[in-house]
PDB file of C-alpha atoms in Angstrom:
ATOM      1  CA  ILE A   1     -48.051  -8.820 -22.714  1.00 82.00           C
ATOM      2  CA  SER A   2     -44.578  -8.856 -21.183  1.00 83.00           C
ATOM      3  CA  VAL A   3     -41.455 -10.124 -22.826  1.00 77.00           C
ATOM      4  CA  HIS A   4     -38.543 -11.436 -20.789  1.00 75.00           C
ATOM      5  CA  ILE A   5     -35.132 -12.165 -22.168  1.00 76.00           C
ATOM      6  CA  THR A   6     -33.339 -15.117 -20.653  1.00 75.00           C
ATOM      7  CA  GLY A   7     -30.312 -17.221 -21.329  1.00 75.00           C
ATOM      8  CA  ALA A   8     -26.625 -17.446 -20.558  1.00 77.00           C
ATOM      9  CA  PRO A   9     -25.576 -14.253 -22.424  1.00 76.00           C
ATOM     10  CA  VAL A  10     -28.156 -12.130 -20.608  1.00 72.00           C
ATOM     11  CA  ILE A  11     -27.132 -13.556 -17.230  1.00 75.00           C
ATOM     12  CA  ALA A  12     -23.443 -13.040 -18.041  1.00 72.00           C
ATOM     13  CA  VAL A  13     -24.013  -9.376 -18.953  1.00 72.00           C
ATOM     14  CA  GLY A  14     -26.045  -8.852 -15.778  1.00 76.00           C
ATOM     15  CA  ASN A  15     -23.371 -10.506 -13.643  1.00 76.00           C
ATOM     16  CA  ALA A  16     -20.597  -8.492 -15.283  1.00 73.00           C
ATOM     17  CA  SER A  17     -22.438  -5.242 -14.644  1.00 79.00           C
ATOM     18  CA  GLN A  18     -23.070  -6.166 -11.016  1.00 80.00           C
ATOM     19  CA  ILE A  19     -19.446  -7.241 -10.469  1.00 77.00           C
ATOM     20  CA  LYS A  20     -18.195  -3.990 -12.013  1.00 77.00           C
ATOM     21  CA  ARG A  21     -20.442  -1.872  -9.784  1.00 83.00           C
ATOM     22  CA  ASP A  22     -19.672  -3.899  -6.642  1.00 82.00           C
ATOM     23  CA  SER A  23     -15.914  -3.845  -7.328  1.00 77.00           C
ATOM     24  CA  PHE A  24     -15.922  -0.084  -7.700  1.00 80.00           C
ATOM     25  CA  ILE A  25     -17.922   0.350  -4.485  1.00 86.00           C
ATOM     26  CA  ALA A  26     -15.657  -2.061  -2.554  1.00 80.00           C
ATOM     27  CA  VAL A  27     -12.446  -0.284  -3.608  1.00 78.00           C
ATOM     28  CA  LEU A  28     -13.962   3.155  -2.959  1.00 85.00           C
ATOM     29  CA  MET A  29     -15.205   2.129   0.500  1.00 86.00           C
ATOM     30  CA  SER A  30     -11.861   0.615   1.457  1.00 81.00           C
ATOM     31  CA  ILE A  31      -9.967   3.722   0.357  1.00 80.00           C
ATOM     32  CA  ILE A  32     -12.332   6.044   2.237  1.00 88.00           C
ATOM     33  CA  LEU A  33     -12.260   3.948   5.421  1.00 88.00           C
ATOM     34  CA  ILE A  34      -8.479   3.516   5.372  1.00 81.00           C
ATOM     35  CA  LEU A  35      -7.879   7.222   4.734  1.00 82.00           C
ATOM     36  CA  ALA A  36     -10.355   8.215   7.476  1.00 87.00           C
ATOM     37  CA  LEU A  37      -8.666   5.906   9.983  1.00 86.00           C
ATOM     38  CA  LEU A  38      -5.198   7.156   9.031  1.00 81.00           C
ATOM     39  CA  LEU A  39      -6.294  10.793   9.196  1.00 84.00           C
ATOM     40  CA  TYR A  40      -7.762  10.162  12.638  1.00 87.00           C
ATOM     41  CA  SER A  41      -4.545   8.451  13.770  1.00 83.00           C
ATOM     42  CA  PHE A  42      -1.948  10.800  12.303  1.00 78.00           C
ATOM     43  CA  ARG A  43      -3.997  14.017  11.958  1.00 81.00           C
ATOM     44  CA  ARG A  44      -1.749  15.203   9.127  1.00 82.00           C
ATOM     45  CA  TRP A  45      -2.684  15.446   5.455  1.00 85.00           C
ATOM     46  CA  ARG A  46       0.986  15.195   4.513  1.00 86.00           C
ATOM     47  CA  THR A  47       1.171  11.689   5.994  1.00 85.00           C
ATOM     48  CA  LEU A  48      -1.956  10.654   4.080  1.00 87.00           C
ATOM     49  CA  PHE A  49      -0.438  12.028   0.909  1.00 90.00           C
ATOM     50  CA  PHE A  50       2.734   9.948   1.309  1.00 91.00           C
ATOM     51  CA  ILE A  51       0.759   6.794   2.077  1.00 90.00           C
ATOM     52  CA  SER A  52      -1.542   7.448  -0.889  1.00 89.00           C
ATOM     53  CA  ILE A  53       1.260   7.967  -3.395  1.00 94.00           C
ATOM     54  CA  SER A  54       2.935   4.776  -2.152  1.00 94.00           C
ATOM     55  CA  ILE A  55      -0.254   2.837  -2.873  1.00 92.00           C
ATOM     56  CA  PHE A  56      -0.819   4.625  -6.180  1.00 93.00           C
ATOM     57  CA  PHE A  57       2.739   3.776  -7.302  1.00 96.00           C
ATOM     58  CA  GLY A  58       2.115   0.135  -6.335  1.00 94.00           C
ATOM     59  CA  TRP A  59      -1.161   0.136  -8.277  1.00 91.00           C
ATOM     60  CA  LEU A  60       0.518   1.607 -11.382  1.00 94.00           C
ATOM     61  CA  PHE A  61       3.319  -0.941 -11.051  1.00 95.00           C
ATOM     62  CA  ALA A  62       0.702  -3.720 -10.859  1.00 91.00           C
ATOM     63  CA  MET A  63      -1.175  -2.472 -13.914  1.00 88.00           C
ATOM     64  CA  ALA A  64       2.108  -2.307 -15.846  1.00 90.00           C
ATOM     65  CA  GLY A  65       2.986  -5.834 -14.692  1.00 88.00           C
ATOM     66  CA  LEU A  66      -0.410  -7.146 -15.734  1.00 85.00           C
ATOM     67  CA  SER A  67      -0.019  -5.563 -19.164  1.00 86.00           C
ATOM     68  CA  LEU A  68       3.175  -7.581 -19.645  1.00 86.00           C
ATOM     69  CA  PHE A  69       1.341 -10.878 -19.081  1.00 79.00           C
ATOM     70  CA  GLY A  70      -1.944 -10.112 -20.819  1.00 72.00           C
ATOM     71  CA  GLY A  71      -4.099  -7.280 -22.023  1.00 68.00           C
ATOM     72  CA  ASN A  72      -7.251  -7.903 -20.004  1.00 74.00           C
ATOM     73  CA  VAL A  73      -7.934  -7.339 -16.324  1.00 74.00           C
ATOM     74  CA  SER A  74     -10.862  -8.981 -14.599  1.00 74.00           C
ATOM     75  CA  MET A  75     -13.122  -6.713 -12.543  1.00 73.00           C
ATOM     76  CA  ILE A  76     -13.000  -9.337  -9.822  1.00 74.00           C
ATOM     77  CA  VAL A  77      -9.240  -8.795  -9.599  1.00 77.00           C
ATOM     78  CA  LEU A  78      -9.695  -5.034  -9.329  1.00 75.00           C
ATOM     79  CA  GLY A  79     -12.425  -5.593  -6.713  1.00 75.00           C
ATOM     80  CA  ILE A  80     -10.075  -7.618  -4.581  1.00 79.00           C
ATOM     81  CA  ALA A  81      -7.636  -4.721  -4.861  1.00 77.00           C
ATOM     82  CA  SER A  82      -9.404  -3.312  -1.798  1.00 76.00           C
ATOM     83  CA  VAL A  83      -7.857  -6.153   0.227  1.00 83.00           C
ATOM     84  CA  ILE A  84      -4.450  -5.659  -1.370  1.00 89.00           C
ATOM     85  CA  ILE A  85      -4.623  -1.930  -0.587  1.00 85.00           C
ATOM     86  CA  GLY A  86      -5.109  -2.861   3.063  1.00 85.00           C
ATOM     87  CA  ILE A  87      -1.930  -4.940   2.966  1.00 91.00           C
ATOM     88  CA  ALA A  88       0.100  -2.380   0.986  1.00 92.00           C
ATOM     89  CA  VAL A  89      -0.836   0.480   3.338  1.00 90.00           C
ATOM     90  CA  ASN A  90       1.222  -1.218   6.037  1.00 91.00           C
ATOM     91  CA  TYR A  91       4.531  -0.577   4.262  1.00 93.00           C
ATOM     92  CA  PRO A  92       4.538   3.250   4.296  1.00 93.00           C
ATOM     93  CA  LEU A  93       2.670   3.198   7.594  1.00 89.00           C
ATOM     94  CA  HIS A  94       5.494   1.279   9.296  1.00 90.00           C
ATOM     95  CA  LEU A  95       8.139   3.674   8.021  1.00 90.00           C
ATOM     96  CA  ILE A  96       6.208   6.826   8.919  1.00 87.00           C
ATOM     97  CA  ALA A  97       5.207   5.527  12.351  1.00 85.00           C
ATOM     98  CA  HIS A  98       8.760   4.383  13.055  1.00 86.00           C
ATOM     99  CA  LEU A  99      10.023   7.931  12.488  1.00 83.00           C
ATOM    100  CA  ASN A 100       8.194   8.928  15.689  1.00 79.00           C
ATOM    101  CA  HIS A 101      10.608   6.759  17.684  1.00 80.00           C
ATOM    102  CA  THR A 102      13.882   7.025  15.778  1.00 81.00           C
ATOM    103  CA  PRO A 103      16.002  10.157  15.370  1.00 74.00           C
ATOM    104  CA  SER A 104      16.713   9.801  11.649  1.00 83.00           C
ATOM    105  CA  ILE A 105      15.275   8.324   8.491  1.00 85.00           C
ATOM    106  CA  LYS A 106      18.499   6.394   7.941  1.00 88.00           C
ATOM    107  CA  GLU A 107      18.212   4.689  11.335  1.00 88.00           C
ATOM    108  CA  SER A 108      14.517   3.979  10.788  1.00 87.00           C
ATOM    109  CA  LEU A 109      15.317   2.298   7.492  1.00 90.00           C
ATOM    110  CA  LYS A 110      18.083   0.211   9.090  1.00 91.00           C
ATOM    111  CA  GLU A 111      15.659  -1.068  11.705  1.00 90.00           C
ATOM    112  CA  ILE A 112      12.671  -1.827   9.477  1.00 91.00           C
ATOM    113  CA  VAL A 113      14.105  -2.869   6.091  1.00 93.00           C
ATOM    114  CA  SER A 114      14.591  -6.489   7.080  1.00 94.00           C
ATOM    115  CA  PRO A 115      11.137  -7.057   8.630  1.00 92.00           C
ATOM    116  CA  LEU A 116       9.420  -5.184   5.788  1.00 93.00           C
ATOM    117  CA  LEU A 117      11.242  -7.153   3.098  1.00 94.00           C
ATOM    118  CA  ILE A 118      10.650 -10.511   4.785  1.00 95.00           C
ATOM    119  CA  GLY A 119       6.948  -9.712   5.231  1.00 93.00           C
ATOM    120  CA  ASN A 120       6.726  -8.521   1.628  1.00 94.00           C
ATOM    121  CA  ILE A 121       8.493 -11.585   0.225  1.00 96.00           C
ATOM    122  CA  THR A 122       6.266 -14.016   2.118  1.00 96.00           C
ATOM    123  CA  THR A 123       3.079 -12.188   1.089  1.00 94.00           C
ATOM    124  CA  VAL A 124       4.190 -11.886  -2.540  1.00 95.00           C
ATOM    125  CA  GLY A 125       5.125 -15.580  -2.476  1.00 96.00           C
ATOM    126  CA  ALA A 126       1.646 -16.473  -1.241  1.00 94.00           C
ATOM    127  CA  PHE A 127       0.045 -14.504  -4.072  1.00 93.00           C
ATOM    128  CA  LEU A 128       2.454 -15.935  -6.646  1.00 94.00           C
ATOM    129  CA  SER A 129       1.202 -19.402  -5.698  1.00 95.00           C
ATOM    130  CA  LEU A 130      -2.020 -18.420  -7.510  1.00 90.00           C
ATOM    131  CA  VAL A 131      -0.223 -17.901 -10.842  1.00 89.00           C
ATOM    132  CA  PRO A 132       0.012 -21.564 -11.931  1.00 92.00           C
ATOM    133  CA  MET A 133      -3.717 -22.147 -11.308  1.00 89.00           C
ATOM    134  CA  ASN A 134      -5.937 -22.969 -14.279  1.00 90.00           C
ATOM    135  CA  SER A 135      -8.323 -20.100 -13.508  1.00 85.00           C
ATOM    136  CA  ILE A 136      -7.478 -16.935 -15.412  1.00 84.00           C
ATOM    137  CA  ALA A 137      -8.991 -14.778 -12.648  1.00 81.00           C
ATOM    138  CA  LEU A 138      -6.804 -16.416  -9.971  1.00 85.00           C
ATOM    139  CA  ARG A 139      -3.725 -16.072 -12.155  1.00 87.00           C
ATOM    140  CA  ASP A 140      -4.456 -12.380 -12.746  1.00 86.00           C
ATOM    141  CA  LEU A 141      -5.121 -11.891  -9.038  1.00 87.00           C
ATOM    142  CA  GLY A 142      -1.749 -13.437  -8.185  1.00 90.00           C
ATOM    143  CA  ILE A 143       0.074 -11.294 -10.728  1.00 90.00           C
ATOM    144  CA  PHE A 144      -1.757  -8.090  -9.820  1.00 90.00           C
ATOM    145  CA  SER A 145      -1.329  -8.574  -6.070  1.00 92.00           C
ATOM    146  CA  SER A 146       2.330  -9.491  -6.349  1.00 94.00           C
ATOM    147  CA  PHE A 147       3.183  -6.547  -8.542  1.00 94.00           C
ATOM    148  CA  MET A 148       1.193  -4.124  -6.385  1.00 94.00           C
ATOM    149  CA  LEU A 149       3.003  -5.220  -3.229  1.00 96.00           C
ATOM    150  CA  ILE A 150       6.394  -5.198  -4.956  1.00 96.00           C
ATOM    151  CA  GLY A 151       5.738  -1.724  -6.372  1.00 96.00           C
ATOM    152  CA  SER A 152       4.617  -0.433  -2.979  1.00 96.00           C
ATOM    153  CA  ILE A 153       7.690  -1.767  -1.164  1.00 96.00           C
ATOM    154  CA  ILE A 154       9.999  -0.349  -3.856  1.00 96.00           C
ATOM    155  CA  PHE A 155       8.419   3.063  -3.455  1.00 96.00           C
ATOM    156  CA  VAL A 156       8.563   2.926   0.348  1.00 94.00           C
ATOM    157  CA  LEU A 157      12.201   1.837   0.547  1.00 94.00           C
ATOM    158  CA  ILE A 158      13.650   3.866  -2.329  1.00 94.00           C
ATOM    159  CA  PHE A 159      11.489   6.876  -3.197  1.00 93.00           C
ATOM    160  CA  LEU A 160       9.672   7.707   0.048  1.00 92.00           C
ATOM    161  CA  PRO A 161      12.649   8.280   2.418  1.00 91.00           C
ATOM    162  CA  PRO A 162      13.960  11.347   0.536  1.00 89.00           C
ATOM    163  CA  LEU A 163      10.466  12.876   0.678  1.00 88.00           C
ATOM    164  CA  LEU A 164      10.080  12.476   4.440  1.00 85.00           C
ATOM    165  CA  LYS A 165      11.339  14.927   7.037  1.00 77.00           C
ATOM    166  CA  GLU A 166      13.233  13.827  10.100  1.00 68.00           C
ATOM    167  CA  ASN A 167      11.375  14.224  13.364  1.00 59.00           C
ATOM    168  CA  LYS A 168      13.227  17.084  15.100  1.00 59.00           C
ATOM    169  CA  ALA A 169      11.603  16.442  18.500  1.00 52.00           C
ATOM    170  CA  VAL A 170      12.801  12.828  18.510  1.00 52.00           C
ATOM    171  CA  LYS A 171      16.252  13.882  17.270  1.00 54.00           C
ATOM    172  CA  GLU A 172      16.601  16.412  20.109  1.00 55.00           C
ATOM    173  CA  ARG A 173      15.581  13.778  22.637  1.00 55.00           C
ATOM    174  CA  TYR A 174      18.409  11.540  21.433  1.00 54.00           C
ATOM    175  CA  ILE A 175      21.071  14.211  20.924  1.00 53.00           C
ATOM    176  CA  LEU A 176      20.638  16.513  23.952  1.00 47.00           C
ATOM    177  CA  PRO A 177      21.156  13.897  26.680  1.00 51.00           C
ATOM    178  CA  SER A 178      24.385  12.737  25.059  1.00 50.00           C
ATOM    179  CA  VAL A 179      25.702  16.332  24.894  1.00 48.00           C
ATOM    180  CA  SER A 180      24.999  16.910  28.595  1.00 48.00           C
ATOM    181  CA  LYS A 181      27.119  13.864  29.517  1.00 51.00           C
ATOM    182  CA  PHE A 182      30.223  15.500  28.053  1.00 48.00           C
ATOM    183  CA  GLN A 183      29.756  18.761  29.957  1.00 51.00           C
ATOM    184  CA  PHE A 184      30.733  17.293  33.330  1.00 45.00           C
TER     185      PHE A 184
END
């Protein structure tokens, strides 16, 4: 004799467990793949650390923002965080990569603040368009995504620059030729 339980509650519990497991795996895979690609590209743990803390700050900012609008977070929203992480990684990546071509952090910021802010505002605006939807999951996704991207850009533009070092090789390339002009 075999007994099988069926019905909407059993299916809902099974689906919730599967979504929770799949969401965790998706976020873990995205983090591992992104970090591996960045480590291969930059070959410096320090750079990975700065990118990671930028994303972590954005994630904490998003969780705090979600707590203001409701106490519950859907696992589907946290599963889609793997996509949002991919977007948010671009902010610190642009600043750090730009330092390879600009003599100072101040000049790098001058050149990239406008494009970063415009890109951030348009992306946040797209996610905020999900907030008025009737679906609670879509609303939470819009709030979470918006806050994560806002938190990441705040960290990159305000807190990250003091932590970064200026690229001395690039600075010498810009300064030395100008000094030699005055020696004639």
